[in-house]
Amino acid sequence: MPRRQTVDPLIRAQVIAAWGNQCWLGMPGCRITATEDDHIIPYAHGGKDTVTNLRRACKHCNAARQDRVLSGYGATLHAVIGPPRADFTGYLTGLVGRDSVVVSFDSLIRDIYPPAGPPDGVRLAAAMAWDGAYRALAKCGQPLDIWLVRTLPRSRRHPDMLGEWLALDYDIHVVETPADATFDLDLTPREYRAAQQWYAMRITQRMVDARALQRRQRLASLGLRASDGQTAGRPAW
Ligand SMILES: [Zn+2]
């Protein structure tokens, strides 16, 4: 898809001199050594071929990212994950504003099929709806506040969604529920399997925060975040 102009070699040389030639994205599967020019604000959103807006990326990450935005450079993206039957609604109360966009897997199922025990076809439809909404919103160039809610942070298309979210600096929330409490519930066989997978992943807020801090330090070293890890330094709207 020839939609990008070739970056001026002089600009590229300046980008490498300023920020290095290691892939800036660091998505799961990153090849580390960069071979391509990547736009912080995607070219499709009017991101320019400037030293400020370009960083070097490996071919894998450049392709994997597509036009997803770094959280704050367009939409601000939050992700809320937890085991099956986690109280996502309660968790979101007070966090989500009137203008926020919320894409919740559980809510999508309930909208399509209000009774308990949705058939597989309904679950598949909800999964596709969630995926489609995610793909569109993750590329959103407008300053929307977006909340993505689901249990396991992986799908067929995104086997390591958590790693991708960390790379793109999403604000990630883990609804921590003790395993005993979840397995004490009257889970369906599907929920039981999902719960087993969830607890096997051992995702905790502390682990996510540690990885996010590391990522923010890397982004700060690339001139994309204030070094204190705060969100200052994002472009003003
Ligand atoms: Zn990479």
Short mmCIF file of C-alpha atoms and ligand atoms in Angstrom, two decimals:
data_model
loop_
_atom_site.label_atom_id
_atom_site.label_comp_id
_atom_site.label_asym_id
_atom_site.label_seq_id
_atom_site.Cartn_x
_atom_site.Cartn_y
_atom_site.Cartn_z
CA MET A 1 0.00 0.00 0.00
CA PRO A 2 2.08 2.96 -1.20
CA ARG A 3 0.56 5.66 0.96
CA ARG A 4 3.66 7.09 2.55
CA GLN A 5 6.15 9.31 0.91
CA THR A 6 9.75 8.34 1.26
CA VAL A 7 11.32 10.24 4.10
CA ASP A 8 14.10 12.63 3.13
CA PRO A 9 17.42 10.86 3.92
CA LEU A 10 18.63 14.03 5.62
CA ILE A 11 15.62 14.01 7.98
CA ARG A 12 16.18 10.30 8.60
CA ALA A 13 19.81 10.93 9.49
CA GLN A 14 18.72 13.62 11.96
CA VAL A 15 16.15 11.27 13.51
CA ILE A 16 18.80 8.59 13.98
CA ALA A 17 21.27 11.13 15.38
CA ALA A 18 18.68 12.41 17.87
CA TRP A 19 16.86 9.24 18.89
CA GLY A 20 18.97 6.32 17.73
CA ASN A 21 18.20 3.44 15.39
CA GLN A 22 16.64 1.04 17.86
CA CYS A 23 12.95 0.35 17.22
CA TRP A 24 10.94 2.90 19.20
CA LEU A 25 7.79 0.77 19.36
CA GLY A 26 9.02 -2.35 21.13
CA MET A 27 5.83 -4.29 20.43
CA PRO A 28 5.72 -8.03 21.16
CA GLY A 29 8.00 -9.71 18.61
CA CYS A 30 10.11 -6.56 18.09
CA ARG A 31 13.28 -7.11 16.02
CA ILE A 32 14.99 -4.26 17.95
CA THR A 33 17.08 -2.98 15.05
CA ALA A 34 15.10 -0.44 13.06
CA THR A 35 14.85 -0.50 9.30
CA GLU A 36 11.91 1.83 8.71
CA ASP A 37 10.65 5.31 9.45
CA ASP A 38 7.58 5.43 11.69
CA HIS A 39 5.36 8.43 12.35
CA ILE A 40 4.46 9.13 16.00
CA ILE A 41 1.28 10.85 14.84
CA PRO A 42 0.33 8.60 11.93
CA TYR A 43 0.76 9.91 8.42
CA ALA A 44 -2.95 9.11 7.92
CA HIS A 45 -3.76 11.68 10.65
CA GLY A 46 -1.65 14.35 9.07
CA GLY A 47 1.52 13.45 10.99
CA LYS A 48 4.42 15.13 9.27
CA ASP A 49 7.79 13.91 8.04
CA THR A 50 9.65 15.89 10.68
CA VAL A 51 12.39 14.96 13.13
CA THR A 52 9.88 15.56 15.95
CA ASN A 53 7.26 13.24 14.48
CA LEU A 54 9.51 10.47 13.21
CA ARG A 55 11.22 7.64 15.06
CA ARG A 56 12.87 4.54 13.69
CA ALA A 57 10.98 1.24 13.86
CA CYS A 58 11.57 -2.36 12.89
CA LYS A 59 9.54 -3.80 10.03
CA HIS A 60 7.62 -6.09 12.38
CA CYS A 61 6.45 -3.34 14.74
CA ASN A 62 5.72 -0.86 11.97
CA ALA A 63 3.39 -3.43 10.38
CA ALA A 64 1.93 -4.61 13.70
CA ARG A 65 1.15 -1.10 14.87
CA GLN A 66 -0.79 -0.14 11.74
CA ASP A 67 -2.09 3.35 12.45
CA ARG A 68 -2.77 2.84 16.13
CA VAL A 69 -1.98 5.96 18.12
CA LEU A 70 0.31 6.28 21.08
CA SER A 71 -2.15 7.03 23.88
CA GLY A 72 -2.47 10.80 24.17
CA TYR A 73 -1.35 11.50 20.62
CA GLY A 74 -4.94 11.39 19.49
CA ALA A 75 -7.28 9.41 21.70
CA THR A 76 -6.37 8.62 25.30
CA LEU A 77 -6.71 4.89 25.75
CA HIS A 78 -7.47 3.03 28.94
CA ALA A 79 -7.78 -0.72 29.25
CA VAL A 80 -9.53 -2.53 32.07
CA ILE A 81 -8.92 -6.24 32.42
CA GLY A 82 -9.82 -8.84 35.01
CA PRO A 83 -11.05 -12.40 35.46
CA PRO A 84 -14.50 -13.54 34.32
CA ARG A 85 -17.30 -11.98 36.43
CA ALA A 86 -15.01 -9.24 37.69
CA ASP A 87 -17.03 -6.20 38.71
CA PHE A 88 -16.05 -4.04 35.75
CA THR A 89 -19.14 -1.84 36.04
CA GLY A 90 -18.40 -1.04 39.68
CA TYR A 91 -14.74 -0.46 38.89
CA LEU A 92 -15.52 2.00 36.12
CA THR A 93 -17.90 4.08 38.24
CA GLY A 94 -16.28 7.41 38.90
CA LEU A 95 -13.49 6.78 36.39
CA VAL A 96 -15.50 7.09 33.23
CA GLY A 97 -16.75 10.54 32.29
CA ARG A 98 -19.95 11.47 30.49
CA ASP A 99 -18.05 11.90 27.26
CA SER A 100 -16.00 8.72 27.60
CA VAL A 101 -16.27 5.90 25.10
CA VAL A 102 -16.64 2.49 26.74
CA VAL A 103 -16.22 -0.75 24.81
CA SER A 104 -17.00 -3.59 27.18
CA PHE A 105 -17.14 -7.18 26.02
CA ASP A 106 -19.70 -8.09 28.71
CA SER A 107 -21.92 -5.12 27.81
CA LEU A 108 -21.77 -6.00 24.13
CA ILE A 109 -22.99 -9.52 24.91
CA ARG A 110 -25.78 -8.20 27.10
CA ASP A 111 -26.84 -5.74 24.40
CA ILE A 112 -27.06 -8.48 21.81
CA TYR A 113 -28.48 -11.16 24.09
CA PRO A 114 -29.87 -10.06 27.49
CA PRO A 115 -30.60 -13.53 28.98
CA ALA A 116 -27.92 -15.43 30.87
CA GLY A 117 -25.83 -18.06 29.06
CA PRO A 118 -25.31 -16.54 25.61
CA PRO A 119 -24.91 -19.09 22.81
CA ASP A 120 -21.51 -19.39 21.12
CA GLY A 121 -22.72 -17.46 18.09
CA VAL A 122 -23.56 -14.48 20.30
CA ARG A 123 -20.16 -14.62 21.99
CA LEU A 124 -18.47 -14.69 18.60
CA ALA A 125 -20.53 -11.71 17.44
CA ALA A 126 -19.61 -9.79 20.60
CA ALA A 127 -15.94 -10.68 20.16
CA MET A 128 -16.01 -9.42 16.59
CA ALA A 129 -17.82 -6.25 17.63
CA TRP A 130 -15.24 -5.62 20.38
CA ASP A 131 -12.40 -6.24 17.96
CA GLY A 132 -13.88 -3.97 15.31
CA ALA A 133 -14.53 -1.20 17.82
CA TYR A 134 -11.00 -1.57 19.16
CA ARG A 135 -9.42 -1.42 15.74
CA ALA A 136 -11.30 1.75 14.86
CA LEU A 137 -10.83 3.50 18.21
CA ALA A 138 -7.15 2.59 18.59
CA LYS A 139 -6.53 4.62 15.44
CA CYS A 140 -8.64 7.55 16.59
CA GLY A 141 -6.92 10.87 15.96
CA GLN A 142 -9.46 12.83 18.02
CA PRO A 143 -8.86 13.53 21.72
CA LEU A 144 -11.46 11.03 22.93
CA ASP A 145 -11.30 9.25 26.29
CA ILE A 146 -11.62 5.57 25.46
CA TRP A 147 -12.08 2.67 27.88
CA LEU A 148 -11.57 -0.87 26.63
CA VAL A 149 -12.95 -3.54 28.91
CA ARG A 150 -12.45 -7.28 28.58
CA THR A 151 -11.21 -10.31 30.46
CA LEU A 152 -8.18 -11.90 28.78
CA PRO A 153 -5.90 -9.34 27.11
CA ARG A 154 -5.42 -11.45 24.02
CA SER A 155 -7.31 -12.44 20.91
CA ARG A 156 -6.56 -14.36 17.77
CA ARG A 157 -5.56 -11.16 16.04
CA HIS A 158 -3.65 -9.82 19.04
CA PRO A 159 -2.10 -12.76 20.94
CA ASP A 160 -0.23 -10.38 23.28
CA MET A 161 -2.62 -7.48 23.56
CA LEU A 162 -1.18 -6.48 26.93
CA GLY A 163 2.30 -6.12 25.40
CA GLU A 164 0.87 -4.01 22.57
CA TRP A 165 -1.05 -1.81 25.03
CA LEU A 166 2.08 -1.25 27.09
CA ALA A 167 4.08 -0.37 23.97
CA LEU A 168 1.44 2.20 22.99
CA ASP A 169 1.35 3.53 26.57
CA TYR A 170 -2.26 2.75 27.42
CA ASP A 171 -3.45 3.41 30.95
CA ILE A 172 -3.97 -0.18 32.10
CA HIS A 173 -6.16 -1.18 35.04
CA VAL A 174 -6.31 -4.67 36.52
CA VAL A 175 -9.45 -5.56 38.43
CA GLU A 176 -7.78 -7.85 40.90
CA THR A 177 -10.06 -10.56 42.25
CA PRO A 178 -8.73 -13.43 44.38
CA ALA A 179 -8.85 -16.76 42.52
CA ASP A 180 -10.88 -18.36 45.34
CA ALA A 181 -13.59 -15.74 44.98
CA THR A 182 -13.83 -16.26 41.21
CA PHE A 183 -13.82 -20.07 41.34
CA ASP A 184 -16.44 -20.00 44.12
CA LEU A 185 -18.88 -18.49 41.64
CA ASP A 186 -21.19 -20.63 39.57
CA LEU A 187 -19.04 -20.33 36.45
CA THR A 188 -20.02 -21.76 33.09
CA PRO A 189 -17.46 -24.19 31.60
CA ARG A 190 -16.30 -21.41 29.29
CA GLU A 191 -15.91 -18.95 32.14
CA TYR A 192 -14.07 -21.60 34.13
CA ARG A 193 -11.56 -22.06 31.30
CA ALA A 194 -11.18 -18.31 30.92
CA ALA A 195 -10.62 -18.00 34.67
CA GLN A 196 -7.93 -20.70 34.53
CA GLN A 197 -6.23 -18.82 31.69
CA TRP A 198 -6.56 -15.52 33.52
CA TYR A 199 -4.94 -16.76 36.74
CA ALA A 200 -2.23 -18.62 34.79
CA MET A 201 -1.19 -15.28 33.30
CA ARG A 202 -0.59 -13.88 36.81
CA ILE A 203 -1.39 -10.34 35.79
CA THR A 204 -1.28 -7.90 38.68
CA GLN A 205 -1.56 -4.13 38.79
CA ARG A 206 1.89 -3.98 40.33
CA MET A 207 3.42 -5.96 37.43
CA VAL A 208 1.59 -3.87 34.85
CA ASP A 209 2.64 -0.62 36.55
CA ALA A 210 6.28 -1.74 36.66
CA ARG A 211 6.25 -2.53 32.95
CA ALA A 212 4.42 0.73 32.18
CA LEU A 213 7.00 2.73 34.13
CA GLN A 214 9.82 1.06 32.21
CA ARG A 215 8.07 1.82 28.94
CA ARG A 216 7.51 5.47 29.93
CA GLN A 217 11.18 5.86 30.75
CA ARG A 218 12.00 4.56 27.29
CA LEU A 219 9.44 6.92 25.74
CA ALA A 220 10.93 9.80 27.74
CA SER A 221 14.35 8.93 26.35
CA LEU A 222 12.77 9.21 22.90
CA GLY A 223 11.47 12.69 23.70
CA LEU A 224 7.87 11.51 23.91
CA ARG A 225 7.15 11.80 27.61
CA ALA A 226 8.27 13.94 30.49
CA SER A 227 10.98 12.02 32.34
CA ASP A 228 8.87 11.84 35.50
CA GLY A 229 6.56 9.46 33.70
CA GLN A 230 3.67 11.91 33.77
CA THR A 231 1.64 12.66 30.69
CA ALA A 232 3.12 16.14 30.28
CA GLY A 233 4.87 16.64 27.00
CA ARG A 234 2.05 15.37 24.87
CA PRO A 235 1.08 17.71 22.10
CA ALA A 236 -1.58 20.23 23.06
CA TRP A 237 -4.90 20.13 21.25
ZN ZN B 1 10.12 -3.24 16.80
#
